[in-house]
Short mmCIF file of C-alpha atoms in Angstrom, two decimals:
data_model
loop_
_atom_site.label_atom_id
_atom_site.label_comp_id
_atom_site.label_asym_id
_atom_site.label_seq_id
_atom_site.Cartn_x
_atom_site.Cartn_y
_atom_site.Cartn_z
CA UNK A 1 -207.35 29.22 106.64
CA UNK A 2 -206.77 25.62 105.22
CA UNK A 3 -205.18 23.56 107.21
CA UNK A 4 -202.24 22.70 104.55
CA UNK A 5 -201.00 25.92 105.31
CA UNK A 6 -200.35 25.31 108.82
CA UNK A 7 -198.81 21.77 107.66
CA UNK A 8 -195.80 23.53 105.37
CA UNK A 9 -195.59 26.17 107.83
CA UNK A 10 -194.40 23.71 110.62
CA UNK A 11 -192.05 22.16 108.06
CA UNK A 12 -188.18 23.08 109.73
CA UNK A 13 -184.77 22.89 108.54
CA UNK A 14 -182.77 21.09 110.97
CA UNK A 15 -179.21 21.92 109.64
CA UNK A 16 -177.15 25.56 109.17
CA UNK A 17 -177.97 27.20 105.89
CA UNK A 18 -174.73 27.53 104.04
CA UNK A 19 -175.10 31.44 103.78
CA UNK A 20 -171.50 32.37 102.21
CA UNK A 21 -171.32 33.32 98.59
CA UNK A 22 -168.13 31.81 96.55
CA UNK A 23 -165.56 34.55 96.49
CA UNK A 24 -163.56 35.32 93.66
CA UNK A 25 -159.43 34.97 94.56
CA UNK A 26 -159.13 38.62 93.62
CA UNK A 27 -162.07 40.91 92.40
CA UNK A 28 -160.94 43.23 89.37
CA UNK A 29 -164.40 45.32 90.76
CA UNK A 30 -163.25 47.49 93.41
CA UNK A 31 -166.15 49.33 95.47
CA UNK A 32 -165.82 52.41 97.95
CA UNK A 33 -168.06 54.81 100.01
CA UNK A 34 -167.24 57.95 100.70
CA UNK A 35 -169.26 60.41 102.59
CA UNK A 36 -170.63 62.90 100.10
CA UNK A 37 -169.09 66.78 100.42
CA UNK A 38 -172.80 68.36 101.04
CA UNK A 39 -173.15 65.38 104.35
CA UNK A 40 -169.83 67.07 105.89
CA UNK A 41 -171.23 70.48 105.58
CA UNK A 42 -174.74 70.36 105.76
CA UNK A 43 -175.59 66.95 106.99
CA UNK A 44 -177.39 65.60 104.16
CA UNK A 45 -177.14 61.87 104.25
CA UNK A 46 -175.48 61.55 101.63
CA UNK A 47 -172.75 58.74 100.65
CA UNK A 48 -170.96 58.31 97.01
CA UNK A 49 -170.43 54.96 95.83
CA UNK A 50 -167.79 54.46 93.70
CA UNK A 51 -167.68 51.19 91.09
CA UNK A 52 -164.07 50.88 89.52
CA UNK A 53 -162.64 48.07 86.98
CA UNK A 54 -159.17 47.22 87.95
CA UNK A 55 -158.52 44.83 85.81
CA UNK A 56 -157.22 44.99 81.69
CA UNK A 57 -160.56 44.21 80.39
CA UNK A 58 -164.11 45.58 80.40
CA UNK A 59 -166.63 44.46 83.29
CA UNK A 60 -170.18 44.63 83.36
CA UNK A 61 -172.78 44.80 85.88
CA UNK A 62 -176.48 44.65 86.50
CA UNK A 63 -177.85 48.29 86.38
CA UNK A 64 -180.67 46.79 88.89
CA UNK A 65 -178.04 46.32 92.02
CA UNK A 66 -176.95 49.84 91.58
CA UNK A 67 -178.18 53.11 92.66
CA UNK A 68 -178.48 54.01 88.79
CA UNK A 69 -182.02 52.45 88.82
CA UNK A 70 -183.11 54.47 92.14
CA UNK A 71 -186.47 56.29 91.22
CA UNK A 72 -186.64 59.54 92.34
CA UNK A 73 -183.44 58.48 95.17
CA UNK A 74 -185.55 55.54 95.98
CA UNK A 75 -183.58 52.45 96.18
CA UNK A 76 -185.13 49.46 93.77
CA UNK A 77 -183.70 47.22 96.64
CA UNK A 78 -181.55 46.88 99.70
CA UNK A 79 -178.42 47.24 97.96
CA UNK A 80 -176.44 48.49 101.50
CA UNK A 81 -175.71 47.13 104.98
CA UNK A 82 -176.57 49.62 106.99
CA UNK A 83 -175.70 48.99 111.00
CA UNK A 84 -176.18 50.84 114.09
CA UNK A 85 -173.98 51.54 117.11
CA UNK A 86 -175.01 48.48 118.24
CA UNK A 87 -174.20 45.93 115.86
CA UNK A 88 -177.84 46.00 114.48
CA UNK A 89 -178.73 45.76 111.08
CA UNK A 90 -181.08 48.92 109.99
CA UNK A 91 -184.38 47.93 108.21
CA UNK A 92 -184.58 49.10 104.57
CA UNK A 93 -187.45 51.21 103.68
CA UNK A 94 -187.37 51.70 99.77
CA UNK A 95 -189.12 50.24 97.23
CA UNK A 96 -189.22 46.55 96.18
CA UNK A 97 -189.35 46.49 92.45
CA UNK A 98 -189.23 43.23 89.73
CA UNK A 99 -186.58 44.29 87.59
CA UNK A 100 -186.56 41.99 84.26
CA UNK A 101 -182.72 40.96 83.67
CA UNK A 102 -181.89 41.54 79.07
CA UNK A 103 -178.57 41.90 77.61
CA UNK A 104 -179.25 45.99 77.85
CA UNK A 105 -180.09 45.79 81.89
CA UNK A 106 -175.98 45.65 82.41
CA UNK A 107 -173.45 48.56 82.75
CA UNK A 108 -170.32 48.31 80.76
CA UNK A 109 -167.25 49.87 82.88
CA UNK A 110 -163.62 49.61 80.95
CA UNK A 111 -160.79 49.07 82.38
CA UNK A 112 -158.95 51.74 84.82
CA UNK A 113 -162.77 53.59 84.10
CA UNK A 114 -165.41 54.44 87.17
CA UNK A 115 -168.70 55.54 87.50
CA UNK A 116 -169.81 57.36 91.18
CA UNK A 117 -173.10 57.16 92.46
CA UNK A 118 -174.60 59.53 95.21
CA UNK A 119 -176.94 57.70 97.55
CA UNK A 120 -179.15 59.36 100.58
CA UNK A 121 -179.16 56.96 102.97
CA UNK A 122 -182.19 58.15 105.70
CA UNK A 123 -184.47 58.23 102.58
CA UNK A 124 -183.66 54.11 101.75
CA UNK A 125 -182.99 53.13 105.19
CA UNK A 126 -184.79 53.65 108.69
CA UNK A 127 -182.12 55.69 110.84
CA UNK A 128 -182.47 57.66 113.72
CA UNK A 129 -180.04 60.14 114.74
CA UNK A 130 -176.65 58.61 115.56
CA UNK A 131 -173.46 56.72 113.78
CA UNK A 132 -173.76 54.11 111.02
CA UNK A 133 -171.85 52.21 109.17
CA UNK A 134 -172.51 51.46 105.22
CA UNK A 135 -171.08 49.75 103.01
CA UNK A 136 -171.98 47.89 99.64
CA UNK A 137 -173.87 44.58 99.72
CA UNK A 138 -172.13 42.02 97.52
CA UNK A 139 -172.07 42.44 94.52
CA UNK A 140 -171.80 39.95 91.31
CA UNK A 141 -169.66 41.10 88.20
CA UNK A 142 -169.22 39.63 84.52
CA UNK A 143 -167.22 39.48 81.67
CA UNK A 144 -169.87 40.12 79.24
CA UNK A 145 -174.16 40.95 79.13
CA UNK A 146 -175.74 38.16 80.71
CA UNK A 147 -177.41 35.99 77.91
CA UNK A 148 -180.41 33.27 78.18
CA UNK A 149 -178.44 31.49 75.83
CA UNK A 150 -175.04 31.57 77.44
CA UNK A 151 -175.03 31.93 81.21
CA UNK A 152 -171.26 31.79 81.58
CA UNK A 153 -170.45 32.13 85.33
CA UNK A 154 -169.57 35.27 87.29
CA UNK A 155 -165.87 37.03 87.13
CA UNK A 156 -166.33 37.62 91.05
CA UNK A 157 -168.14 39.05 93.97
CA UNK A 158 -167.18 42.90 95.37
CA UNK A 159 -168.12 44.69 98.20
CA UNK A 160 -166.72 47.72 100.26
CA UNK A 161 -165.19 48.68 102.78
CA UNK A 162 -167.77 50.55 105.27
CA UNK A 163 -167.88 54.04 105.93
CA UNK A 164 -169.56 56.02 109.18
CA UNK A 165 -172.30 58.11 108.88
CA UNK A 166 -173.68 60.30 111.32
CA UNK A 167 -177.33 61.20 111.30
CA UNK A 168 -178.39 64.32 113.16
CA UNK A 169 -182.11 64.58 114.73
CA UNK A 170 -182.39 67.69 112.58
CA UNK A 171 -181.88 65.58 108.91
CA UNK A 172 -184.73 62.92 110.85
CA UNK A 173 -186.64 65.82 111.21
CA UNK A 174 -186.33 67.05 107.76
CA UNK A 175 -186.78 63.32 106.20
CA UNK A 176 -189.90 63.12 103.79
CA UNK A 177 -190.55 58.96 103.62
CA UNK A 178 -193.08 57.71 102.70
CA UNK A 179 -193.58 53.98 103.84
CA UNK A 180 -196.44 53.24 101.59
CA UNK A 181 -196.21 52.54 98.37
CA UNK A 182 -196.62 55.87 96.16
CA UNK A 183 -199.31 57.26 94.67
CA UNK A 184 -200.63 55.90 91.14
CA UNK A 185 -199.35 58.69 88.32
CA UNK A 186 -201.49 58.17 85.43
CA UNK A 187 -204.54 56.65 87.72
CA UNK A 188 -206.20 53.53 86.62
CA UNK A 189 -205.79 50.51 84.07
CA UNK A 190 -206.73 50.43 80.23
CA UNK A 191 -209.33 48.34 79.08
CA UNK A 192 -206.52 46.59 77.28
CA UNK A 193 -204.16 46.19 80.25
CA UNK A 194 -206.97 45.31 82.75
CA UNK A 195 -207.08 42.26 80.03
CA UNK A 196 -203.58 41.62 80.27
CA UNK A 197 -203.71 41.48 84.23
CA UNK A 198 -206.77 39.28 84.64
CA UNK A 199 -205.72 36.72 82.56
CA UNK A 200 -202.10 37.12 84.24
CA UNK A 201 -203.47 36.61 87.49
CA UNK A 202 -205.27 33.48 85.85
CA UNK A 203 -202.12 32.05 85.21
CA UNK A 204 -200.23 32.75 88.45
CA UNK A 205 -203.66 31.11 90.09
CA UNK A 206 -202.81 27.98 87.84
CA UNK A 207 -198.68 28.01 88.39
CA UNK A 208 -199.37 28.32 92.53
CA UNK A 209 -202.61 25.88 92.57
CA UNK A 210 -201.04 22.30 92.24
CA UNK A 211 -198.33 23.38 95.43
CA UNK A 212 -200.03 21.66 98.01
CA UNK A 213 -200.19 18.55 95.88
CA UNK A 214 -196.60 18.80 95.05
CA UNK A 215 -195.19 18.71 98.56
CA UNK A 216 -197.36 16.19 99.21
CA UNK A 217 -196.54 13.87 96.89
CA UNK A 218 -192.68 14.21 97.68
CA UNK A 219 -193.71 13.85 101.77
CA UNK A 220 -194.06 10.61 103.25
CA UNK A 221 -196.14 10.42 106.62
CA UNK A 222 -194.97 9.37 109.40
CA UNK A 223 -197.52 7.99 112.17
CA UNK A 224 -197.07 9.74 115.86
CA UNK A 225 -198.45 7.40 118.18
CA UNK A 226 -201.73 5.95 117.34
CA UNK A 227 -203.70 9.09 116.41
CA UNK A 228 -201.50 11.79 114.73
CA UNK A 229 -198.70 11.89 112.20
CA UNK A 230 -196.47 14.68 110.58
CA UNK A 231 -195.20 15.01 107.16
CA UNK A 232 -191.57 14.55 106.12
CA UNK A 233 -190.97 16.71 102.61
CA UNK A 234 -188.13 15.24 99.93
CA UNK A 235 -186.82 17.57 98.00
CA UNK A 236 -186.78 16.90 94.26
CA UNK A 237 -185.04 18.12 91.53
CA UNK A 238 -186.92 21.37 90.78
CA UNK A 239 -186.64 22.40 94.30
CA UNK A 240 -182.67 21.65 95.24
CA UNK A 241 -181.94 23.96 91.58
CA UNK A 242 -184.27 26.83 93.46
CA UNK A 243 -183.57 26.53 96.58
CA UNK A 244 -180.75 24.36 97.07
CA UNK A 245 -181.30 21.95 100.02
CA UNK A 246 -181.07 18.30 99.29
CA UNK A 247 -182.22 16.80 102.72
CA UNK A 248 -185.29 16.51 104.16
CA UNK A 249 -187.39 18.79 106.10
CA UNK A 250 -189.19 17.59 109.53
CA UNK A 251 -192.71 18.91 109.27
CA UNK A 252 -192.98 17.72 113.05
CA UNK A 253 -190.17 20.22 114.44
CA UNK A 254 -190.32 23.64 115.68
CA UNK A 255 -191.36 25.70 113.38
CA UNK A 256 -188.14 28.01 112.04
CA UNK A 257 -188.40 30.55 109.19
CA UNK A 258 -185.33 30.01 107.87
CA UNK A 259 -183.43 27.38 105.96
CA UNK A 260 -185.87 25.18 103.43
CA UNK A 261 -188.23 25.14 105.79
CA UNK A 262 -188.79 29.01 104.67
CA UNK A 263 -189.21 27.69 101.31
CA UNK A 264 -191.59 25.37 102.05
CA UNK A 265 -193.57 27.68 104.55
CA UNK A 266 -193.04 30.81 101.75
CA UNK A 267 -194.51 29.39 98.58
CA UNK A 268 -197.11 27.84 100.87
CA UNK A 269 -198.01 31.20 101.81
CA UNK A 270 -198.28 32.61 98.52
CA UNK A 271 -200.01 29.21 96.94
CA UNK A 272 -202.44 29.91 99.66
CA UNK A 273 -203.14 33.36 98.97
CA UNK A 274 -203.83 33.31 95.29
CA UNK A 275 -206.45 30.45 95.83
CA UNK A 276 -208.58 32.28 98.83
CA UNK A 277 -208.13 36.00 96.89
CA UNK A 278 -206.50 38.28 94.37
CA UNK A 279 -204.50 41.59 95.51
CA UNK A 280 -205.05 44.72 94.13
CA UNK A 281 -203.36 45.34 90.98
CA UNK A 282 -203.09 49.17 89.36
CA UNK A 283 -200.99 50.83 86.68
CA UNK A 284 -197.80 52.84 87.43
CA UNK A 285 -196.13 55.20 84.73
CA UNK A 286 -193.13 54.24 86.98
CA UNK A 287 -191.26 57.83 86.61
CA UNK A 288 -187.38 57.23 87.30
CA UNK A 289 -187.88 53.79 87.50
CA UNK A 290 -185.25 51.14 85.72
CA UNK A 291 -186.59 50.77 82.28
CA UNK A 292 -187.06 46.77 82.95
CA UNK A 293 -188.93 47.61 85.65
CA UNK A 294 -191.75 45.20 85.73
CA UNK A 295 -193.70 45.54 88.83
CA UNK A 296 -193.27 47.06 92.61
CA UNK A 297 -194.56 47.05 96.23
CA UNK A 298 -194.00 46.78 99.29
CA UNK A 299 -194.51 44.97 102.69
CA UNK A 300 -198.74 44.53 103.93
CA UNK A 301 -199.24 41.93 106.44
CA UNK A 302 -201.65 39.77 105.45
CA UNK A 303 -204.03 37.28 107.52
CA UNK A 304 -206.69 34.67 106.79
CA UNK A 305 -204.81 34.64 103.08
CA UNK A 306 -206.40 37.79 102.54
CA UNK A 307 -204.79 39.45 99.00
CA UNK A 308 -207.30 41.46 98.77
CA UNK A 309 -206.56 44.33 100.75
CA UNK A 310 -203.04 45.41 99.62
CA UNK A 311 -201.62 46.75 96.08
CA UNK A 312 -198.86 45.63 93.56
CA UNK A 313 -198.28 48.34 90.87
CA UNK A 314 -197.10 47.26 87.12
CA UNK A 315 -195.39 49.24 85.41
CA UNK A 316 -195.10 49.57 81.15
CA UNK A 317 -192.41 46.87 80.86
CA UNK A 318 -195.10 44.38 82.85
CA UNK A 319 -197.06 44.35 79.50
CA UNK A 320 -194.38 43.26 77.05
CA UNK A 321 -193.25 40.66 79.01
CA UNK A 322 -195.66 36.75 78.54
CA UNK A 323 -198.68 36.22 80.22
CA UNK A 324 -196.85 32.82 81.46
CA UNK A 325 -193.77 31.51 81.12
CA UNK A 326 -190.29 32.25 82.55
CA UNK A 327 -189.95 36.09 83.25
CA UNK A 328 -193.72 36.48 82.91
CA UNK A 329 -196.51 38.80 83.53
CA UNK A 330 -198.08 35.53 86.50
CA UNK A 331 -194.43 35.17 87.75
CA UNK A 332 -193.90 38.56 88.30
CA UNK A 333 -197.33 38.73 90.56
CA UNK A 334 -195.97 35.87 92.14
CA UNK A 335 -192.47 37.50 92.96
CA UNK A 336 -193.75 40.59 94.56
CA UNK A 337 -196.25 38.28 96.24
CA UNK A 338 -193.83 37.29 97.96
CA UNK A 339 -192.31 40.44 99.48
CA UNK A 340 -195.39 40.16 101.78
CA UNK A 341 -195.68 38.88 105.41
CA UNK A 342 -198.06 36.46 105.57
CA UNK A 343 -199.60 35.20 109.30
CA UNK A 344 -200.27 31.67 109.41
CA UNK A 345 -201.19 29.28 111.97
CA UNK A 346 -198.17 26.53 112.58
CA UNK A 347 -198.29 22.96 114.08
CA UNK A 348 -196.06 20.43 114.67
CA UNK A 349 -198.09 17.35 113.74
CA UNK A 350 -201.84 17.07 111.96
CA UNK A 351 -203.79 16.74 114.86
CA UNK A 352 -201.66 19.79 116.90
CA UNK A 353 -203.95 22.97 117.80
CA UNK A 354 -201.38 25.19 116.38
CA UNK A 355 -199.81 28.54 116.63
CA UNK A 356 -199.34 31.85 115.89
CA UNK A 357 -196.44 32.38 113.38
CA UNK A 358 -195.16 35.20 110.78
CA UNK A 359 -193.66 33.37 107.35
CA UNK A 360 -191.66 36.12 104.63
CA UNK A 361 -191.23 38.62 103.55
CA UNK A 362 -188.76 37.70 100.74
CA UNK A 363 -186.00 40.48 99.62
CA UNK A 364 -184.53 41.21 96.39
CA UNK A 365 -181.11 40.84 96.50
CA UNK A 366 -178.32 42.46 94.34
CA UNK A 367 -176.94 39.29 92.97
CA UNK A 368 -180.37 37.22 93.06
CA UNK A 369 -182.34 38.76 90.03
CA UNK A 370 -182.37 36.55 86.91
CA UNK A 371 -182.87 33.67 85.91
CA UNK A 372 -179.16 32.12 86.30
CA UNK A 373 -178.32 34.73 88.97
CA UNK A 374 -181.45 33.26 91.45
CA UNK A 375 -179.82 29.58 90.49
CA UNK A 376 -176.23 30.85 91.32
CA UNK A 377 -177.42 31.57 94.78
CA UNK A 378 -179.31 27.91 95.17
CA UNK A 379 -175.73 26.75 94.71
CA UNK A 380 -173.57 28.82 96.68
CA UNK A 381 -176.01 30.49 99.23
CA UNK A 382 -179.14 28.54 99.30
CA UNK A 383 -180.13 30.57 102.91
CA UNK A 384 -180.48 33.99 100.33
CA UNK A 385 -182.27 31.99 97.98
CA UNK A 386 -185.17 30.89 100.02
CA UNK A 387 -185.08 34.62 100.84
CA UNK A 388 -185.37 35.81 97.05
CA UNK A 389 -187.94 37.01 95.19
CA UNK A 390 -186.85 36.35 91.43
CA UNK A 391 -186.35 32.69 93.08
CA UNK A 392 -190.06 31.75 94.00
CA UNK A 393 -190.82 33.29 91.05
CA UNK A 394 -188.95 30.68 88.84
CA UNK A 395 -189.53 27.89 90.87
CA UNK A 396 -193.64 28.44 90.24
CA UNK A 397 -192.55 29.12 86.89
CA UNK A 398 -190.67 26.11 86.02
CA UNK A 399 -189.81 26.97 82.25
CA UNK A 400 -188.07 24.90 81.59
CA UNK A 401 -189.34 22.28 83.46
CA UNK A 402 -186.94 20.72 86.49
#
């Protein structure tokens, strides 16, 4: 492993992440969950969600934050809270899939109209038997499609109420989950899309290659003692619009995932990866999937920046998209790249030994995919964004340039 690695991975944010999204004063998107009829009778999991416009005018949403892109009930992302009967949160279990955000990825809803939703819960979420609560993660609404060319701001942020569940051993028992990622349907690559991939990989190889000379020539180094030294990152322009801390990172502290430090450490990771290896990249129909479904995995651990082992799975949409580019076929490898756990070795100064340390995996969240959606949360919540896929993958992108 190269020893930069262990250098950004012992980079630490010494200040609270400001993790709050700006509310709106009152949300004309009201959200409920209700248990479904079939979970009071025959304990099926089951919860209805509910997304109702309020207001006097029409409201859109992403179709991508909804259960209306689940694939066969599988959730494209952790679109719930689900917690325990001890406070815990509950590990989500679904699928984590690069949905592209157009004009035609949002739902129109009119006023006084809803649309309901059934959701199974133990096939998204890792329960045992017992009570949960769920309710809806927040989520961002607008007064028209989303638009490259007019990114108008949000209406307002919604969420729900939460509801309890219970979850008999007998529904664990039944459960079918998988928690690898699905077999192929179709089986392998054409000769035209293995193109398409290698020369997509070429160019995520080429966005992720200069990293280590970026942070280093926004560090200065500052001598410990006579013999060692540590590195202390400034952020510039291109990374306060991704990831939304301003001040500077100690690369001599105590290594913390979290904060810009996990930005740092993250993109470090991935950087890393794509120069030692490549991971395994197939061809999914995608059945069920959202039709701007570009690409899905899920969560390998992977050591000695090892790719090479582990699988992301395109699906059709990946091959109308650029090879580079903003929304492209390289960022796209680069965003599910980064729902990965990487192992790295961490240190708190050049000369340190180092240690054992985990950095990722990254998330998708609800109001994080796009282009102005991953900015949005620089702004407001810059502790999601360092924990957002769609937000590594524009800040390797840079189109346009920051």
């Amino acid at each position: 492993m190269r020893k930069i690695i262990s250098v950004l991975a012992a980079i630490v944010m010494a200040f609270v992440a400001r993790d709050v999204p700006a509310q709106a004063a009152s949300s004309q998107l009201s959200i409920s969950i209700d248990r479904a009829a079939d979970q009071v009778k025959a304990d099926s999991g089951d919860v209805l969600i509910t997304y109702k416009n309020t207001g006097k005018e029409p409201i859109f949403i992403f179709r991508g934050s909804t259960p209306l892109s689940a694939a066969n009930g599988v959730l494209p992302n952790d679109q719930f809270s689900v917690v325990d009967e001890q406070g815990q949160p509950v590990k989500f279990i679904g699928q984590l899939v690069k949905i592209v955000v157009t004009e035609s990825s949002f739902i129109r809803i009119e006023a006084g109209r809803s649309i309901t939703i059934p959701v199974n819960i133990p096939k998204n979420y890792d329960v045992t038997n017992g009570n949960y609560e769920v309710s809806a993660r927040e989520l961002v609404y607008y007064a028209k499609p989303w638009s490259r060319s007019d990114q108008q701001p949000n209406l307002g942020v919604s969420t729900s109420v939460p509801v309890k569940l219970w979850i008999s051993p007998s529904l664990i028992s039944r459960r079918q989950v998988s928690l690898v990622s699905p077999a192929v349907v179709g089986g392998s690559c054409s000769a035209t899309q293995t193109t398409a991939i290698q020369a997509a990989l070429v160019a995520a190889k080429n966005m992720t290659g200069g990293f280590s000379t970026y942070v280093l020539s926004h560090s200065t180094i500052v001598p410990i003692g006579t013999t060692d030294g540590k590195a202390i990152f400034h952020p510039d322009a291109r990374f306060i619009y991704w990831f939304g801390y301003s001040a500077d990172i100690d690369g001599g502290a105590t290594y913390v995932d979290s904060g810009a430090a996990r930005g740092i450490s993250m993109a470090g990771a991935i950087a890393n990866g794509l120069g030692e290896s490549e991971p395994i990249i197939q061809c999914d129909t995608c059945p069920g999937y959202d039709p701007m479904a570009a690409a899905h995995t899920q969560n390998p651990t992977i050591t000695n920046d090892d790719l090479s082992q582990n699988t992301i799975w395109t699906c059709p949409y990946f091959f109308s998209l650029p090879t580079s580019g903003s929304d492209s076929q390289a960022g796209t490898i680069i965003h599910e790249l980064s729902h990965w756990t990487y192992k790295a070795t961490c240190t708190h100064s050049f000369n340190d030994p180092g240690y054992s340390c985990t950095v990722g995996p990254t998330t998708d969240y609800v109001n994080g995919y796009g282009y102005s959606a991953a900015h949005n949360l620089a702004v407001n919540s810059p502790g999601m964004a360092v924990n957002n896929g769609d937000n590594y993958e524009y800040f390797f992108e840079n189109t346009p340039a920051k």
